[in-house]
mmCIF file of C-alpha atoms in Angstrom:
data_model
loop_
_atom_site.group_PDB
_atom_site.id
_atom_site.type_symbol
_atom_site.label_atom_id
_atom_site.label_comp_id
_atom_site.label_asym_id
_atom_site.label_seq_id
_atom_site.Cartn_x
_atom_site.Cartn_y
_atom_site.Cartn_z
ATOM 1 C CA UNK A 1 20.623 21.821 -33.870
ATOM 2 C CA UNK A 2 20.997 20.627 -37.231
ATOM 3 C CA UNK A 3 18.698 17.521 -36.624
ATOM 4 C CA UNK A 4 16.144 19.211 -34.645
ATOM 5 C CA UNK A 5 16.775 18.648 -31.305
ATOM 6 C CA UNK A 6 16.624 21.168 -28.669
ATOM 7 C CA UNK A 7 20.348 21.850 -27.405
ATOM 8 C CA UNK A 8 21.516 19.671 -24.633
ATOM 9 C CA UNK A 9 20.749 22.923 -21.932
ATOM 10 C CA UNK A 10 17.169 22.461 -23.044
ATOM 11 C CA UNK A 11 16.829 19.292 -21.796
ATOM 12 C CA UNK A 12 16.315 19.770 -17.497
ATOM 13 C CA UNK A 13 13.469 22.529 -18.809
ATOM 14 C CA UNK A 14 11.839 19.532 -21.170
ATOM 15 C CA UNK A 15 12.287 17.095 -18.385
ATOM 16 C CA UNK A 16 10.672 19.206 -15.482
ATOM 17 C CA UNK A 17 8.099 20.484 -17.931
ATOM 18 C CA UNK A 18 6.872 16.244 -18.270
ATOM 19 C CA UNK A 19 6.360 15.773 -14.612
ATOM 20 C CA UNK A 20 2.933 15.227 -13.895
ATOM 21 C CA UNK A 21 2.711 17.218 -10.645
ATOM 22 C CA UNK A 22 4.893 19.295 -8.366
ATOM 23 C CA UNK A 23 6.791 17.684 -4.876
ATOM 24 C CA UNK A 24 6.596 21.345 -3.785
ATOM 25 C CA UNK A 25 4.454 20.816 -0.540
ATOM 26 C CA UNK A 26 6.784 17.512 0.655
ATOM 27 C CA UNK A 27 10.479 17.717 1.468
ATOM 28 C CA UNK A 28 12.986 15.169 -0.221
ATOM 29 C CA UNK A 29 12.846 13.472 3.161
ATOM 30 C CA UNK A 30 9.360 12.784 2.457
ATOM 31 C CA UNK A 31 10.268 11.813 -1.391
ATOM 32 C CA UNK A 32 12.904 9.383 -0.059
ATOM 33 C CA UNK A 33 10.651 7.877 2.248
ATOM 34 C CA UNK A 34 7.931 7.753 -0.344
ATOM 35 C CA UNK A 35 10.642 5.557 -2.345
ATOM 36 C CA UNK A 36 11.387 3.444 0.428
ATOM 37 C CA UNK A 37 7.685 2.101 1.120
ATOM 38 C CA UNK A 38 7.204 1.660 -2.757
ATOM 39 C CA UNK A 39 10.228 -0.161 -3.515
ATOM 40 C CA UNK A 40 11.709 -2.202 -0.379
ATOM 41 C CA UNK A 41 8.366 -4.106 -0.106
ATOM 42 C CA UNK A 42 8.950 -5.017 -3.411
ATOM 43 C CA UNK A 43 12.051 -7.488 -2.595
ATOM 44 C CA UNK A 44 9.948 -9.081 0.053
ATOM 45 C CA UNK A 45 6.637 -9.045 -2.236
ATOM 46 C CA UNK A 46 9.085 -11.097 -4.806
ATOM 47 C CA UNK A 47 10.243 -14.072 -2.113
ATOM 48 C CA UNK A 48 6.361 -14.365 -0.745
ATOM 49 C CA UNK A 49 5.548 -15.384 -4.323
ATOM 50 C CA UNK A 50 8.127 -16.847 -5.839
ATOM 51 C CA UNK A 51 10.024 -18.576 -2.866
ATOM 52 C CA UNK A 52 7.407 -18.915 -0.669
ATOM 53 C CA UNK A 53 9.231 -22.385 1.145
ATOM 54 C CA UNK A 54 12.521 -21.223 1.049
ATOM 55 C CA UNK A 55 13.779 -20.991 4.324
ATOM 56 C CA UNK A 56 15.268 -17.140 3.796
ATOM 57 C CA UNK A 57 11.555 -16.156 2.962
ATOM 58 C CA UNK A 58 10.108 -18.425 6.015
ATOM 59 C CA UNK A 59 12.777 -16.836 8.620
ATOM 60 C CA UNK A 60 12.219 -12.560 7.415
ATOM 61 C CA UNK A 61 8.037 -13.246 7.151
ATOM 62 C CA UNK A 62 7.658 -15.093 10.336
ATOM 63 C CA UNK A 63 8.013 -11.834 12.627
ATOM 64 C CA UNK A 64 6.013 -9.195 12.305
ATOM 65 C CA UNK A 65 8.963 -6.789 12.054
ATOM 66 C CA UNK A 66 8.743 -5.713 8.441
ATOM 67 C CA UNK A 67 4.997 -4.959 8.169
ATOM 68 C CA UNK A 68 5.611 -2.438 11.519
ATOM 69 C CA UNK A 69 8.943 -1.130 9.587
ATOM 70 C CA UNK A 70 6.306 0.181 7.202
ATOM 71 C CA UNK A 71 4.053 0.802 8.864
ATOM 72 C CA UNK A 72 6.605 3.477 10.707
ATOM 73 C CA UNK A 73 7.755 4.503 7.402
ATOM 74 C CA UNK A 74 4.201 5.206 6.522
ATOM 75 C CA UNK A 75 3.831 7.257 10.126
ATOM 76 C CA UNK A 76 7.400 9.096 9.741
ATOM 77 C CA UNK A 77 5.554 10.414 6.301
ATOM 78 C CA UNK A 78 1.981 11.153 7.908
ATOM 79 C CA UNK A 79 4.268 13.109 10.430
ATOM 80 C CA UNK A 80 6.814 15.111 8.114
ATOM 81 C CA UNK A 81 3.903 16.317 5.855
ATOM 82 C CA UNK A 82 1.252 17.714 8.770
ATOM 83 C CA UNK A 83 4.101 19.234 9.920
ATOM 84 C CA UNK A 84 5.374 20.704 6.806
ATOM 85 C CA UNK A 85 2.562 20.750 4.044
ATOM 86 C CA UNK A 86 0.848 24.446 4.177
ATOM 87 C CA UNK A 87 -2.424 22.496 2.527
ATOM 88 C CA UNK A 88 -3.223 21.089 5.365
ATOM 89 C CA UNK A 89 -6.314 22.890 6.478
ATOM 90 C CA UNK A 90 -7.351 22.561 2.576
ATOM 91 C CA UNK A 91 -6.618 19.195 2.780
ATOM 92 C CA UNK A 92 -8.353 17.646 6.318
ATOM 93 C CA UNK A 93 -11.343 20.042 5.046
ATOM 94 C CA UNK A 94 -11.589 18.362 2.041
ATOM 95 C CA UNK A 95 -11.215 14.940 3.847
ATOM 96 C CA UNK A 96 -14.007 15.698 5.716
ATOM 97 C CA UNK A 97 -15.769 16.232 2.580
ATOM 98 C CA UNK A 98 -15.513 12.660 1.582
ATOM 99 C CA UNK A 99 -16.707 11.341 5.073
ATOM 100 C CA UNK A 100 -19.774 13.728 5.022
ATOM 101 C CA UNK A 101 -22.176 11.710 6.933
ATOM 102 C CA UNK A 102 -25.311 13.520 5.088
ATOM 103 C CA UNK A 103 -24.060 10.761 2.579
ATOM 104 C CA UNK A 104 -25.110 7.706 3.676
ATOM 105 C CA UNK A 105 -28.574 8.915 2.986
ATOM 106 C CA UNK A 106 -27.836 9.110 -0.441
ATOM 107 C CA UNK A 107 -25.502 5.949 -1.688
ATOM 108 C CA UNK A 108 -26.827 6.181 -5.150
ATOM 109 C CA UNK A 109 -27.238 9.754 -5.637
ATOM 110 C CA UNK A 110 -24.399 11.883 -4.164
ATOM 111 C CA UNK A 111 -21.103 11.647 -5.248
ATOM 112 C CA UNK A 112 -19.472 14.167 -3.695
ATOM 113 C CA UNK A 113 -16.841 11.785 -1.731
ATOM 114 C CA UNK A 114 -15.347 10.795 -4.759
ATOM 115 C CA UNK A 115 -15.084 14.315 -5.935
ATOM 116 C CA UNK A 116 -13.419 15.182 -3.022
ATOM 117 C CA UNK A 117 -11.126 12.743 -2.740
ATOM 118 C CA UNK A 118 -10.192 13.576 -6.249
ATOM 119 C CA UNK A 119 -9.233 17.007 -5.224
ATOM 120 C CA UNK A 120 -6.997 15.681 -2.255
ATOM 121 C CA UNK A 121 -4.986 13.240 -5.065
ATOM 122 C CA UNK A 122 -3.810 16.576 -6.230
ATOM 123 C CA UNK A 123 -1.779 17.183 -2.949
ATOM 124 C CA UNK A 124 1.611 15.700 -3.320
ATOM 125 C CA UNK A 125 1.055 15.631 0.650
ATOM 126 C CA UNK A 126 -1.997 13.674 0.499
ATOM 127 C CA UNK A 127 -0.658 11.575 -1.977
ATOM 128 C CA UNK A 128 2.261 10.267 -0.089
ATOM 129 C CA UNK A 129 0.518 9.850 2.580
ATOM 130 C CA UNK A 130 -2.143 7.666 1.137
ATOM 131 C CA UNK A 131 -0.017 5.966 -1.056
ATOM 132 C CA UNK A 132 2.342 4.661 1.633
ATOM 133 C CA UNK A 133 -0.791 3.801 3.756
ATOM 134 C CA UNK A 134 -2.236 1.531 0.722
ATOM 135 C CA UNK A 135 1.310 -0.106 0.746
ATOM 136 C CA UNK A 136 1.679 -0.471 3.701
ATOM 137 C CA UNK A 137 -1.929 -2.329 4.500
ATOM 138 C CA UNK A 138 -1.721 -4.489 1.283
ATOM 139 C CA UNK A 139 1.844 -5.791 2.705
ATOM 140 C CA UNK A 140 0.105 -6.882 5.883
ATOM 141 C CA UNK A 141 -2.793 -8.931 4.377
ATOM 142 C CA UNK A 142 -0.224 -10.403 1.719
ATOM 143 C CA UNK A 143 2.300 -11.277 4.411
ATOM 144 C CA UNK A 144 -1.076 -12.401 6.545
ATOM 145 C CA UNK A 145 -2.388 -14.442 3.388
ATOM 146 C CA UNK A 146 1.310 -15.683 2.693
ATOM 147 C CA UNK A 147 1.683 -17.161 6.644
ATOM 148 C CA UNK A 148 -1.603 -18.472 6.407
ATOM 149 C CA UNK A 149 -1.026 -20.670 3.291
ATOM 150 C CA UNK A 150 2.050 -22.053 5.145
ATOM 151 C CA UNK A 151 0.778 -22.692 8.695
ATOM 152 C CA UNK A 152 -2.019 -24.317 6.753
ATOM 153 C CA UNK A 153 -0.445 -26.014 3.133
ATOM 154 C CA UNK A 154 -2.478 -23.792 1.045
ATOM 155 C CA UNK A 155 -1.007 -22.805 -2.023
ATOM 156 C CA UNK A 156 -0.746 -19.142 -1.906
ATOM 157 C CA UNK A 157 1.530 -17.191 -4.410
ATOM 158 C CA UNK A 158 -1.479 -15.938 -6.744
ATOM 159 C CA UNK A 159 -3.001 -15.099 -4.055
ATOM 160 C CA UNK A 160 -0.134 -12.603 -2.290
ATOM 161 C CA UNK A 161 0.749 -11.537 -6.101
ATOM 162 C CA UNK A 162 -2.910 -9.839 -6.013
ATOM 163 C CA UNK A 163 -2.834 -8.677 -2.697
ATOM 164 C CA UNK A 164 0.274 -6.970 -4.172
ATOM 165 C CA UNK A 165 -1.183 -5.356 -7.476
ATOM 166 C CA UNK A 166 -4.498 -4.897 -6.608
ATOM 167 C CA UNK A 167 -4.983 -5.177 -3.015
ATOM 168 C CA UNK A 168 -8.599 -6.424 -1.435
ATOM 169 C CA UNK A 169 -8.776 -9.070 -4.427
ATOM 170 C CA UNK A 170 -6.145 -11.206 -3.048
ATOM 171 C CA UNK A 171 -7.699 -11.476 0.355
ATOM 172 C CA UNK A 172 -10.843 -12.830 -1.733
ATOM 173 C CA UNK A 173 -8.539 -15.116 -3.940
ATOM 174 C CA UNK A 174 -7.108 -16.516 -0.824
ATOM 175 C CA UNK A 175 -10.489 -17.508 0.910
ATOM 176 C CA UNK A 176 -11.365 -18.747 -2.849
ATOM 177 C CA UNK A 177 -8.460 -21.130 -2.683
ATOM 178 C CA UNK A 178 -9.239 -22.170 0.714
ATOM 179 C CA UNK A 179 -13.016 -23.284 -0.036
ATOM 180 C CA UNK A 180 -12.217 -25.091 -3.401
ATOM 181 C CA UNK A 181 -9.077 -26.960 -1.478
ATOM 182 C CA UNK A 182 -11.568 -27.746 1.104
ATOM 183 C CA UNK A 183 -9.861 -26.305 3.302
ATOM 184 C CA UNK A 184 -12.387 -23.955 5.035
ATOM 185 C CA UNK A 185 -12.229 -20.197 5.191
ATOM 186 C CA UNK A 186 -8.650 -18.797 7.358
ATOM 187 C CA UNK A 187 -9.491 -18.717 11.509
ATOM 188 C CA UNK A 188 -8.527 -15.741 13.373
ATOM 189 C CA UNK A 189 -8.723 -17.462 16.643
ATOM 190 C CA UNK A 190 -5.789 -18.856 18.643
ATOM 191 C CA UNK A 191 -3.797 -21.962 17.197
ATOM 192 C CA UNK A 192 -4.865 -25.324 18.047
ATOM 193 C CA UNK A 193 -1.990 -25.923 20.905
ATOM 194 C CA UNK A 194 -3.035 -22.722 23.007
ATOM 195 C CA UNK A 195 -6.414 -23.683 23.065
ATOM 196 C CA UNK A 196 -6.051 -26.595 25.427
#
């Protein structure tokens, strides 16, 4: 063209050629899915942390019924791609790779694991798999850390905001927030009423 663009046909050939790596092994079924455990959380994610006492947020966090929705989601993906990814073998051999138990006898020294599971993030298969497990855990320790800070009047939106991001760190922020409010650390035991 007369400005140096590549004709307009070009353009599907210089968009697929920018993907970073193939969906070849996983079926759009398992693409939609994958979409559906990054993104729905999301909406939920938003009210935890920025309408944490409105009674909407209160009424859809109380039951457990959208961490197991997930959590499903995150199964009906673990099930599509064993069933349909021809890695497989490559990929639980691999797996076992990073659990080597010859490892714990060398923390400091063999790194093989992380080798290994560097290999398996180059399995679209894997990859959905783990991603929608990550998502799917971090949504029930934010929605755990969100109920938490209301049964017990602990400010808690930073706190779920991390757990969203960056995971593990907002579990920590949480019990942070709990010991400088004085409030001691959360209690996994049964609620004060059904104990007597």
């Amino acid at each position: 063209s007369a400005r140096g663009l590549p004709p307009p046909q070009a353009l599907p050939e210089i968009a697929s050629s920018m993907l970073l790596a193939t969906t070849d092994p996983t079926s759009s079924v398992v693409s939609a899915a994958f979409n559906v455990i990054t993104f729905l959380p999301q909406y939920l994610w938003i009210l935890m942390v920025f309408a944490p006492d409105w009674s909407v947020t209160k009424s859809v966090m109380r039951p457990v019924w959208p961490a197991l929705f997930f959590a499903a989601v995150h199964l009906f993906i673990v099930f599509n791609v064993a069933s349909t990814n021809a890695d497989n073998m490559s990929d639980f051999t691999e797996l076992a790779k990073v659990f080597d138990p010859k490892v714990s006898l060398n923390l400091f020294g063999d790194f093989s694991p992380q080798a290994s599971m560097m290999t398996l993030m180059k399995s679209p298969g894997f990859v959905s798999e783990e991603w929608s497990h990550v998502l799917a855990w971090d949504f029930f320790v934010g929605r755990w850390v969100y109920l938490d800070g209301q049964r017990r009047g602990i400010f808690a939106s930073h706190s779920v905001l991390l757990c969203n991001l960056i995971g593990p760190p907002g579990l920590l922020a949480h019990a942070i927030t709990c010991l400088v409010l004085g409030k001691a650390l959360p209690f996994e035991g049964p609620e004060e009423s059904e104990s007597s």
